[in-house]
PDB file of C-alpha atoms in Angstrom:
ATOM      1  CA  MET Y 293      16.922 -12.429 -57.280  1.00  0.00           C
ATOM      2  CA  GLN Y 294      17.924  -9.282 -55.385  1.00  0.00           C
ATOM      3  CA  ARG Y 295      15.300  -7.238 -57.261  1.00  0.00           C
ATOM      4  CA  ILE Y 296      12.570  -9.768 -56.402  1.00  0.00           C
ATOM      5  CA  ALA Y 297      13.540  -9.526 -52.723  1.00  0.00           C
ATOM      6  CA  LEU Y 298      13.411  -5.720 -52.978  1.00  0.00           C
ATOM      7  CA  LEU Y 299       9.933  -5.835 -54.547  1.00  0.00           C
ATOM      8  CA  THR Y 300       8.702  -8.279 -51.861  1.00  0.00           C
ATOM      9  CA  THR Y 301      10.041  -6.020 -49.116  1.00  0.00           C
ATOM     10  CA  ALA Y 302       8.333  -3.004 -50.709  1.00  0.00           C
ATOM     11  CA  LEU Y 303       4.985  -4.819 -50.868  1.00  0.00           C
ATOM     12  CA  ALA Y 304       5.298  -5.770 -47.184  1.00  0.00           C
ATOM     13  CA  ALA Y 305       6.021  -2.113 -46.322  1.00  0.00           C
ATOM     14  CA  ILE Y 306       2.954  -1.006 -48.302  1.00  0.00           C
ATOM     15  CA  SER Y 307       0.773  -3.442 -46.400  1.00  0.00           C
ATOM     16  CA  ALA Y 308       2.124  -2.332 -43.002  1.00  0.00           C
ATOM     17  CA  ALA Y 309       1.741   1.372 -43.823  1.00  0.00           C
ATOM     18  CA  ALA Y 310      -1.793   0.879 -45.151  1.00  0.00           C
ATOM     19  CA  SER Y 311      -2.843  -0.763 -41.915  1.00  0.00           C
ATOM     20  CA  ALA Y 312      -1.634   2.353 -40.069  1.00  0.00           C
ATOM     21  CA  GLN Y 313      -4.130   4.392 -42.162  1.00  0.00           C
ATOM     22  CA  ILE Y 314      -1.568   6.892 -43.404  1.00  0.00           C
ATOM     23  CA  VAL Y 315      -1.480   5.470 -46.922  1.00  0.00           C
ATOM     24  CA  ASP Y 316      -3.937   7.048 -49.345  1.00  0.00           C
ATOM     25  CA  GLU Y 317      -3.188   4.979 -52.427  1.00  0.00           C
ATOM     26  CA  VAL Y 318      -0.848   2.363 -53.938  1.00  0.00           C
ATOM     27  CA  ARG Y 319       0.071   2.025 -57.612  1.00  0.00           C
ATOM     28  CA  LEU Y 320       1.761  -0.660 -59.665  1.00  0.00           C
ATOM     29  CA  GLY Y 321       2.418  -0.767 -63.386  1.00  0.00           C
ATOM     30  CA  VAL Y 322       4.701  -1.123 -66.356  1.00  0.00           C
ATOM     31  CA  VAL Y 323       6.680   1.784 -67.764  1.00  0.00           C
ATOM     32  CA  VAL Y 324       8.410   1.983 -71.149  1.00  0.00           C
ATOM     33  CA  HIS Y 325      12.000   2.891 -70.303  1.00  0.00           C
ATOM     34  CA  ASN Y 326      14.049   5.634 -72.012  1.00  0.00           C
ATOM     35  CA  VAL Y 327      11.604   6.803 -74.690  1.00  0.00           C
ATOM     36  CA  CYS Y 328      11.809   9.774 -77.055  1.00  0.00           C
ATOM     37  CA  ILE Y 329       9.697  12.667 -75.728  1.00  0.00           C
ATOM     38  CA  ALA Y 330      11.472  16.012 -76.112  1.00  0.00           C
ATOM     39  CA  ASN Y 331      15.201  15.350 -76.610  1.00  0.00           C
ATOM     40  CA  CYS Y 332      15.632  12.148 -78.599  1.00  0.00           C
ATOM     41  CA  ASP Y 333      19.457  12.123 -78.705  1.00  0.00           C
ATOM     42  CA  ASN Y 334      19.641   9.695 -75.784  1.00  0.00           C
ATOM     43  CA  ALA Y 335      16.335   7.854 -76.188  1.00  0.00           C
ATOM     44  CA  ASN Y 336      16.274   4.098 -76.721  1.00  0.00           C
ATOM     45  CA  LYS Y 337      19.805   3.598 -75.381  1.00  0.00           C
ATOM     46  CA  GLU Y 338      18.640   1.280 -72.599  1.00  0.00           C
ATOM     47  CA  ASP Y 339      16.347  -1.731 -72.929  1.00  0.00           C
ATOM     48  CA  GLY Y 340      13.483  -3.341 -71.135  1.00  0.00           C
ATOM     49  CA  PRO Y 341      10.372  -2.055 -69.431  1.00  0.00           C
ATOM     50  CA  ASN Y 342      10.435  -1.012 -65.786  1.00  0.00           C
ATOM     51  CA  ILE Y 343       8.145  -2.380 -63.101  1.00  0.00           C
ATOM     52  CA  ASN Y 344       7.047   0.782 -61.311  1.00  0.00           C
ATOM     53  CA  GLY Y 345       5.406   1.005 -57.896  1.00  0.00           C
ATOM     54  CA  GLU Y 346       4.391   3.880 -55.679  1.00  0.00           C
ATOM     55  CA  ILE Y 347       2.952   4.463 -52.206  1.00  0.00           C
ATOM     56  CA  VAL Y 348       0.994   7.732 -51.918  1.00  0.00           C
ATOM     57  CA  PHE Y 349       0.353   9.108 -48.430  1.00  0.00           C
ATOM     58  CA  LYS Y 350      -2.405  11.369 -47.143  1.00  0.00           C
ATOM     59  CA  SER Y 351      -1.481  15.043 -47.323  1.00  0.00           C
ATOM     60  CA  PRO Y 352      -0.445  16.355 -43.909  1.00  0.00           C
ATOM     61  CA  ASP Y 353      -2.102  19.576 -42.728  1.00  0.00           C
ATOM     62  CA  PHE Y 354       1.093  21.641 -42.915  1.00  0.00           C
ATOM     63  CA  LEU Y 355       1.112  21.195 -46.732  1.00  0.00           C
ATOM     64  CA  ASP Y 356      -2.236  23.017 -47.070  1.00  0.00           C
ATOM     65  CA  VAL Y 357      -0.313  26.244 -47.839  1.00  0.00           C
ATOM     66  CA  ILE Y 358       0.896  24.690 -51.138  1.00  0.00           C
ATOM     67  CA  TRP Y 359      -2.470  23.206 -52.185  1.00  0.00           C
ATOM     68  CA  SER Y 360      -2.229  19.935 -50.212  1.00  0.00           C
ATOM     69  CA  PRO Y 361       0.131  17.761 -52.245  1.00  0.00           C
ATOM     70  CA  ARG Y 362       0.384  14.120 -51.236  1.00  0.00           C
ATOM     71  CA  PRO Y 363       3.843  12.774 -50.352  1.00  0.00           C
ATOM     72  CA  TYR Y 364       4.955   9.622 -52.166  1.00  0.00           C
ATOM     73  CA  LEU Y 365       7.640   6.938 -52.111  1.00  0.00           C
ATOM     74  CA  MET Y 366       8.388   5.171 -55.376  1.00  0.00           C
ATOM     75  CA  GLY Y 367      10.594   2.557 -56.976  1.00  0.00           C
ATOM     76  CA  SER Y 368      11.204   1.548 -60.581  1.00  0.00           C
ATOM     77  CA  VAL Y 369      13.091  -1.656 -61.423  1.00  0.00           C
ATOM     78  CA  ASN Y 370      14.399  -2.165 -64.967  1.00  0.00           C
ATOM     79  CA  THR Y 371      13.715  -5.710 -66.188  1.00  0.00           C
ATOM     80  CA  ALA Y 372      16.780  -5.737 -68.505  1.00  0.00           C
ATOM     81  CA  GLY Y 373      19.290  -4.783 -65.831  1.00  0.00           C
ATOM     82  CA  ASP Y 374      19.649  -1.181 -66.970  1.00  0.00           C
ATOM     83  CA  THR Y 375      18.909   1.881 -64.814  1.00  0.00           C
ATOM     84  CA  SER Y 376      16.635   1.333 -61.809  1.00  0.00           C
ATOM     85  CA  PHE Y 377      15.775   4.076 -59.313  1.00  0.00           C
ATOM     86  CA  GLY Y 378      13.816   4.963 -56.223  1.00  0.00           C
ATOM     87  CA  GLY Y 379      12.847   8.140 -54.433  1.00  0.00           C
ATOM     88  CA  ALA Y 380      10.295  10.414 -52.837  1.00  0.00           C
ATOM     89  CA  GLY Y 381       8.385  13.599 -53.597  1.00  0.00           C
ATOM     90  CA  LEU Y 382       5.063  15.419 -53.706  1.00  0.00           C
ATOM     91  CA  GLN Y 383       2.076  15.109 -56.077  1.00  0.00           C
ATOM     92  CA  TRP Y 384      -0.975  17.303 -56.555  1.00  0.00           C
ATOM     93  CA  ASN Y 385      -4.238  15.873 -57.908  1.00  0.00           C
ATOM     94  CA  TRP Y 386      -6.527  18.285 -59.720  1.00  0.00           C
ATOM     95  CA  VAL Y 387      -9.910  16.822 -60.651  1.00  0.00           C
ATOM     96  CA  PHE Y 388     -11.140  18.363 -63.910  1.00  0.00           C
ATOM     97  CA  ALA Y 389     -14.162  16.139 -64.674  1.00  0.00           C
ATOM     98  CA  GLU Y 390     -16.151  13.397 -62.945  1.00  0.00           C
ATOM     99  CA  GLY Y 391     -13.662  10.577 -62.270  1.00  0.00           C
ATOM    100  CA  TRP Y 392     -10.765  12.296 -64.072  1.00  0.00           C
ATOM    101  CA  GLY Y 393      -7.732  13.989 -62.551  1.00  0.00           C
ATOM    102  CA  LEU Y 394      -4.443  15.510 -63.630  1.00  0.00           C
ATOM    103  CA  GLU Y 395      -1.521  14.864 -61.315  1.00  0.00           C
ATOM    104  CA  PRO Y 396       1.744  16.827 -61.606  1.00  0.00           C
ATOM    105  CA  GLY Y 397       4.572  15.844 -59.293  1.00  0.00           C
ATOM    106  CA  VAL Y 398       8.104  16.772 -58.251  1.00  0.00           C
ATOM    107  CA  GLY Y 399      10.603  14.611 -56.433  1.00  0.00           C
ATOM    108  CA  TYR Y 400      14.097  13.313 -55.892  1.00  0.00           C
ATOM    109  CA  VAL Y 401      15.513   9.898 -56.854  1.00  0.00           C
ATOM    110  CA  ILE Y 402      18.729   7.931 -56.550  1.00  0.00           C
ATOM    111  CA  HIS Y 403      19.610   5.571 -59.415  1.00  0.00           C
ATOM    112  CA  ASP Y 404      22.046   2.767 -60.210  1.00  0.00           C
ATOM    113  CA  GLY Y 405      22.850   3.899 -63.793  1.00  0.00           C
ATOM    114  CA  GLU Y 406      26.119   5.149 -65.261  1.00  0.00           C
ATOM    115  CA  LEU Y 407      27.465   8.573 -64.328  1.00  0.00           C
ATOM    116  CA  THR Y 408      30.123   9.368 -66.924  1.00  0.00           C
ATOM    117  CA  PHE Y 409      32.290   7.895 -69.681  1.00  0.00           C
ATOM    118  CA  PRO Y 410      34.856   5.288 -68.613  1.00  0.00           C
ATOM    119  CA  TYR Y 411      37.552   7.001 -70.719  1.00  0.00           C
ATOM    120  CA  PRO Y 412      38.492  10.708 -70.978  1.00  0.00           C
ATOM    121  CA  GLN Y 413      36.083  12.953 -72.944  1.00  0.00           C
ATOM    122  CA  GLY Y 414      36.800  12.672 -76.690  1.00  0.00           C
ATOM    123  CA  ASP Y 415      38.441   9.225 -76.465  1.00  0.00           C
ATOM    124  CA  PRO Y 416      37.107   7.099 -79.377  1.00  0.00           C
ATOM    125  CA  ARG Y 417      36.798   4.080 -77.042  1.00  0.00           C
ATOM    126  CA  ASN Y 418      33.726   5.828 -75.571  1.00  0.00           C
ATOM    127  CA  ASP Y 419      31.832   5.801 -78.891  1.00  0.00           C
ATOM    128  CA  PRO Y 420      30.502   2.204 -78.837  1.00  0.00           C
ATOM    129  CA  ILE Y 421      29.667   2.524 -75.126  1.00  0.00           C
ATOM    130  CA  SER Y 422      27.720   5.774 -75.576  1.00  0.00           C
ATOM    131  CA  GLU Y 423      25.496   4.150 -78.231  1.00  0.00           C
ATOM    132  CA  HIS Y 424      23.847   1.972 -75.559  1.00  0.00           C
ATOM    133  CA  THR Y 425      24.386   3.822 -72.294  1.00  0.00           C
ATOM    134  CA  VAL Y 426      22.776   6.872 -70.712  1.00  0.00           C
ATOM    135  CA  PHE Y 427      25.271   8.938 -68.680  1.00  0.00           C
ATOM    136  CA  PHE Y 428      23.448  10.819 -65.911  1.00  0.00           C
ATOM    137  CA  GLY Y 429      26.315  12.868 -64.466  1.00  0.00           C
ATOM    138  CA  SER Y 430      24.974  12.585 -60.906  1.00  0.00           C
ATOM    139  CA  ARG Y 431      23.772   9.754 -58.660  1.00  0.00           C
ATOM    140  CA  ASP Y 432      21.012  12.130 -57.418  1.00  0.00           C
ATOM    141  CA  LEU Y 433      18.344  13.272 -59.869  1.00  0.00           C
ATOM    142  CA  PHE Y 434      15.191  15.345 -59.880  1.00  0.00           C
ATOM    143  CA  ARG Y 435      12.019  13.504 -60.907  1.00  0.00           C
ATOM    144  CA  THR Y 436       9.197  15.429 -62.535  1.00  0.00           C
ATOM    145  CA  SER Y 437       6.013  13.601 -63.446  1.00  0.00           C
ATOM    146  CA  LEU Y 438       2.626  14.172 -64.999  1.00  0.00           C
ATOM    147  CA  SER Y 439      -0.212  11.655 -64.845  1.00  0.00           C
ATOM    148  CA  LEU Y 440      -3.750  11.370 -66.130  1.00  0.00           C
ATOM    149  CA  ASN Y 441      -5.915   9.512 -63.606  1.00  0.00           C
ATOM    150  CA  LYS Y 442      -9.206   7.734 -64.263  1.00  0.00           C
ATOM    151  CA  ASP Y 443     -11.242   6.466 -61.306  1.00  0.00           C
ATOM    152  CA  PHE Y 444     -13.411   3.366 -61.622  1.00  0.00           C
ATOM    153  CA  ALA Y 445     -16.180   2.174 -59.310  1.00  0.00           C
ATOM    154  CA  GLY Y 446     -14.897   1.497 -55.814  1.00  0.00           C
ATOM    155  CA  PRO Y 447     -11.239   1.813 -54.900  1.00  0.00           C
ATOM    156  CA  TRP Y 448      -9.751   1.004 -58.326  1.00  0.00           C
ATOM    157  CA  GLY Y 449      -8.415   3.311 -60.997  1.00  0.00           C
ATOM    158  CA  VAL Y 450      -5.892   3.511 -63.785  1.00  0.00           C
ATOM    159  CA  GLN Y 451      -3.195   6.027 -64.554  1.00  0.00           C
ATOM    160  CA  LEU Y 452      -1.308   7.038 -67.689  1.00  0.00           C
ATOM    161  CA  MET Y 453       1.969   8.487 -66.431  1.00  0.00           C
ATOM    162  CA  TYR Y 454       5.068  10.254 -67.722  1.00  0.00           C
ATOM    163  CA  GLU Y 455       8.250  10.879 -65.747  1.00  0.00           C
ATOM    164  CA  HIS Y 456      11.505  12.677 -66.483  1.00  0.00           C
ATOM    165  CA  LEU Y 457      14.744  12.215 -64.548  1.00  0.00           C
ATOM    166  CA  SER Y 458      17.554  14.791 -64.720  1.00  0.00           C
ATOM    167  CA  HIS Y 459      19.985  16.600 -62.433  1.00  0.00           C
ATOM    168  CA  GLY Y 460      19.267  19.905 -64.210  1.00  0.00           C
ATOM    169  CA  GLN Y 461      22.843  21.147 -63.660  1.00  0.00           C
ATOM    170  CA  ILE Y 462      21.786  21.725 -60.031  1.00  0.00           C
ATOM    171  CA  LEU Y 463      22.394  18.359 -58.361  1.00  0.00           C
ATOM    172  CA  GLY Y 464      25.377  17.690 -60.627  1.00  0.00           C
ATOM    173  CA  SER Y 465      27.430  19.195 -63.412  1.00  0.00           C
ATOM    174  CA  GLY Y 466      28.656  18.044 -66.798  1.00  0.00           C
ATOM    175  CA  ARG Y 467      26.806  15.056 -68.246  1.00  0.00           C
ATOM    176  CA  ASN Y 468      23.028  15.399 -67.940  1.00  0.00           C
ATOM    177  CA  GLN Y 469      21.501  13.043 -70.487  1.00  0.00           C
ATOM    178  CA  GLY Y 470      18.424  12.293 -68.388  1.00  0.00           C
ATOM    179  CA  LEU Y 471      15.692   9.729 -68.885  1.00  0.00           C
ATOM    180  CA  ASP Y 472      12.060   9.854 -70.049  1.00  0.00           C
ATOM    181  CA  ASN Y 473       9.600   7.057 -69.232  1.00  0.00           C
ATOM    182  CA  ILE Y 474       5.921   6.595 -70.024  1.00  0.00           C
ATOM    183  CA  GLY Y 475       3.551   3.888 -68.859  1.00  0.00           C
ATOM    184  CA  VAL Y 476       0.329   2.652 -67.299  1.00  0.00           C
ATOM    185  CA  ARG Y 477      -0.324   1.832 -63.650  1.00  0.00           C
ATOM    186  CA  VAL Y 478      -3.253   0.378 -61.732  1.00  0.00           C
ATOM    187  CA  ARG Y 479      -4.292   2.418 -58.683  1.00  0.00           C
ATOM    188  CA  TYR Y 480      -5.893   1.222 -55.467  1.00  0.00           C
ATOM    189  CA  ALA Y 481      -7.243   3.856 -53.043  1.00  0.00           C
ATOM    190  CA  PHE Y 482      -7.671   2.949 -49.372  1.00  0.00           C
ATOM    191  CA  GLY Y 483     -10.836   4.060 -47.633  1.00  0.00           C
ATOM    192  CA  GLU Y 484     -12.894   4.202 -50.838  1.00  0.00           C
TER     193      GLU Y 484
END
């Protein structure tokens, strides 16, 4: 129930921000949670897809010096009660063909997942827990993303997206199992 209230609040915020004409785009989709991309040791430890939403703002003029990235706010709620997260960052959109764009992004998120083992390192009681739990090592994580965008007629589009969460031994130390997600989102651009 709390997650539904959070999603409702987010949708109300999107609507209010869009009416202020600072929102460039909104996105909503389903993301496969904790998949095997590069390091598969920790993949598939958590269940359920995530419902993923994002508000993308117009690029302010002062960001022109770094190729005009668009700021974003995002949230991702896990439907099985595993790790959910939310954060902010910057995304660049490079159009490479008519209606097609590649969108790399960097950001920062806070999550509600596990940080470390409940028992001391090496304790055999951790073994069954570690089979189904990702240990992030830090409540703060970096978020890197890469998306392939396809525009349709009018304001609508679709996006195939990948995201990786990790503290990179910068925001935390020790455990750094990270998380990889991949999914599809529908895009709606304001002012199209």
